[in-house]
mmCIF file of C-alpha atoms in Angstrom:
data_model
loop_
_atom_site.group_PDB
_atom_site.id
_atom_site.type_symbol
_atom_site.label_atom_id
_atom_site.label_comp_id
_atom_site.label_asym_id
_atom_site.label_seq_id
_atom_site.Cartn_x
_atom_site.Cartn_y
_atom_site.Cartn_z
ATOM 1 C CA MET A 1 17.665 2.495 -31.674
ATOM 2 C CA VAL A 2 18.985 2.360 -27.824
ATOM 3 C CA GLU A 3 21.752 4.696 -26.183
ATOM 4 C CA ILE A 4 24.066 2.344 -24.208
ATOM 5 C CA LYS A 5 26.027 4.225 -21.692
ATOM 6 C CA GLU A 6 29.236 3.337 -19.576
ATOM 7 C CA GLY A 7 28.821 3.414 -16.108
ATOM 8 C CA LYS A 8 30.938 1.918 -12.861
ATOM 9 C CA GLN A 9 30.890 -1.833 -14.088
ATOM 10 C CA ARG A 10 28.224 -1.908 -16.274
ATOM 11 C CA PHE A 11 26.853 -0.866 -19.455
ATOM 12 C CA TYR A 12 23.139 0.466 -19.339
ATOM 13 C CA VAL A 13 20.142 1.828 -20.960
ATOM 14 C CA GLY A 14 18.305 4.730 -19.282
ATOM 15 C CA ASP A 15 18.363 8.158 -17.489
ATOM 16 C CA SER A 16 21.250 7.200 -14.977
ATOM 17 C CA GLU A 17 23.055 3.871 -13.712
ATOM 18 C CA SER A 18 20.348 3.744 -10.545
ATOM 19 C CA ASP A 19 17.633 4.378 -12.951
ATOM 20 C CA ASN A 20 18.324 2.163 -15.760
ATOM 21 C CA ILE A 21 15.942 0.037 -17.938
ATOM 22 C CA ALA A 22 18.403 -2.205 -19.047
ATOM 23 C CA GLU A 23 21.840 -3.206 -17.887
ATOM 24 C CA ILE A 24 24.836 -5.447 -18.272
ATOM 25 C CA HIS A 25 26.881 -5.894 -15.120
ATOM 26 C CA TYR A 26 30.480 -6.866 -14.625
ATOM 27 C CA VAL A 27 33.168 -7.538 -11.931
ATOM 28 C CA PRO A 28 36.801 -7.137 -12.515
ATOM 29 C CA THR A 29 39.105 -10.185 -11.541
ATOM 30 C CA GLY A 30 42.719 -9.724 -11.689
ATOM 31 C CA LYS A 31 44.252 -7.605 -14.266
ATOM 32 C CA ASP A 32 43.047 -9.290 -17.619
ATOM 33 C CA ARG A 33 39.467 -10.633 -16.577
ATOM 34 C CA ILE A 34 36.322 -9.597 -16.080
ATOM 35 C CA ILE A 35 33.282 -11.652 -14.871
ATOM 36 C CA VAL A 36 30.119 -10.711 -16.479
ATOM 37 C CA ASP A 37 27.572 -11.646 -13.791
ATOM 38 C CA HIS A 38 24.292 -10.129 -14.376
ATOM 39 C CA THR A 39 22.047 -8.880 -17.544
ATOM 40 C CA PHE A 40 18.835 -7.169 -17.082
ATOM 41 C CA VAL A 41 16.026 -5.874 -19.682
ATOM 42 C CA SER A 42 12.945 -4.447 -18.522
ATOM 43 C CA ASP A 43 9.619 -5.789 -19.762
ATOM 44 C CA GLU A 44 9.461 -2.228 -21.724
ATOM 45 C CA LEU A 45 12.403 -3.304 -23.817
ATOM 46 C CA ARG A 46 12.250 -7.081 -23.714
ATOM 47 C CA GLY A 47 12.374 -8.485 -27.064
ATOM 48 C CA GLN A 48 13.977 -5.472 -28.864
ATOM 49 C CA GLY A 49 17.215 -7.274 -29.053
ATOM 50 C CA VAL A 50 18.656 -4.767 -26.153
ATOM 51 C CA GLY A 51 19.900 -7.795 -24.385
ATOM 52 C CA GLU A 52 22.001 -8.744 -27.110
ATOM 53 C CA LEU A 53 23.369 -5.041 -27.743
ATOM 54 C CA LEU A 54 24.298 -5.351 -24.013
ATOM 55 C CA VAL A 55 26.503 -8.331 -24.843
ATOM 56 C CA GLU A 56 27.957 -7.219 -27.801
ATOM 57 C CA ARG A 57 28.853 -3.781 -26.254
ATOM 58 C CA ILE A 58 30.396 -5.870 -23.470
ATOM 59 C CA VAL A 59 32.484 -7.802 -25.464
ATOM 60 C CA HIS A 60 33.676 -4.660 -27.404
ATOM 61 C CA TYR A 61 34.522 -3.247 -24.259
ATOM 62 C CA ALA A 62 36.727 -6.381 -23.387
ATOM 63 C CA ARG A 63 38.464 -6.014 -26.432
ATOM 64 C CA GLU A 64 39.249 -2.429 -26.026
ATOM 65 C CA THR A 65 40.932 -3.288 -22.788
ATOM 66 C CA ASN A 66 42.818 -6.348 -23.723
ATOM 67 C CA LYS A 67 40.555 -8.368 -21.344
ATOM 68 C CA LYS A 68 39.011 -11.749 -21.029
ATOM 69 C CA ILE A 69 35.148 -12.440 -20.252
ATOM 70 C CA ILE A 70 34.345 -15.130 -17.634
ATOM 71 C CA PRO A 71 30.278 -15.245 -18.752
ATOM 72 C CA LEU A 72 28.523 -16.552 -15.088
ATOM 73 C CA CYS A 73 25.220 -14.808 -16.273
ATOM 74 C CA PRO A 74 23.528 -17.428 -18.320
ATOM 75 C CA PHE A 75 22.255 -15.113 -20.859
ATOM 76 C CA ALA A 76 25.589 -13.498 -21.640
ATOM 77 C CA LYS A 77 26.720 -17.005 -21.863
ATOM 78 C CA GLN A 78 24.229 -18.209 -24.201
ATOM 79 C CA GLN A 79 24.926 -15.354 -26.324
ATOM 80 C CA ILE A 80 28.542 -15.789 -26.423
ATOM 81 C CA ASP A 81 28.589 -19.538 -26.785
ATOM 82 C CA ALA A 82 26.194 -18.933 -29.728
ATOM 83 C CA ASN A 83 28.216 -16.246 -31.817
ATOM 84 C CA PRO A 84 31.674 -17.852 -32.734
ATOM 85 C CA ASP A 85 32.878 -14.312 -33.346
ATOM 86 C CA TYR A 86 33.054 -13.784 -29.638
ATOM 87 C CA HIS A 87 35.106 -16.691 -28.797
ATOM 88 C CA ASP A 88 38.403 -14.754 -28.785
ATOM 89 C CA ILE A 89 37.367 -12.922 -25.521
ATOM 90 C CA LEU A 90 36.765 -16.285 -23.689
#
């Protein structure tokens, strides 16, 4: 199981924010929205569901902080659109 860590405007997998092997990045916009603009999963983790776990984590973060997500990242948008349980954060 991978450990997802919280960084500055990102959640990531790896030793540090600057040396990560997977991440989902967001930018706050206004007081109640975040823009998810980037998701990255390294080749070594690809195919193991890490991208999906990162999207799940940012959805939980949005709920915890009462924010809505604007998913500009195509991967995050596809994951959120495909999961009806996530539609409350749009």
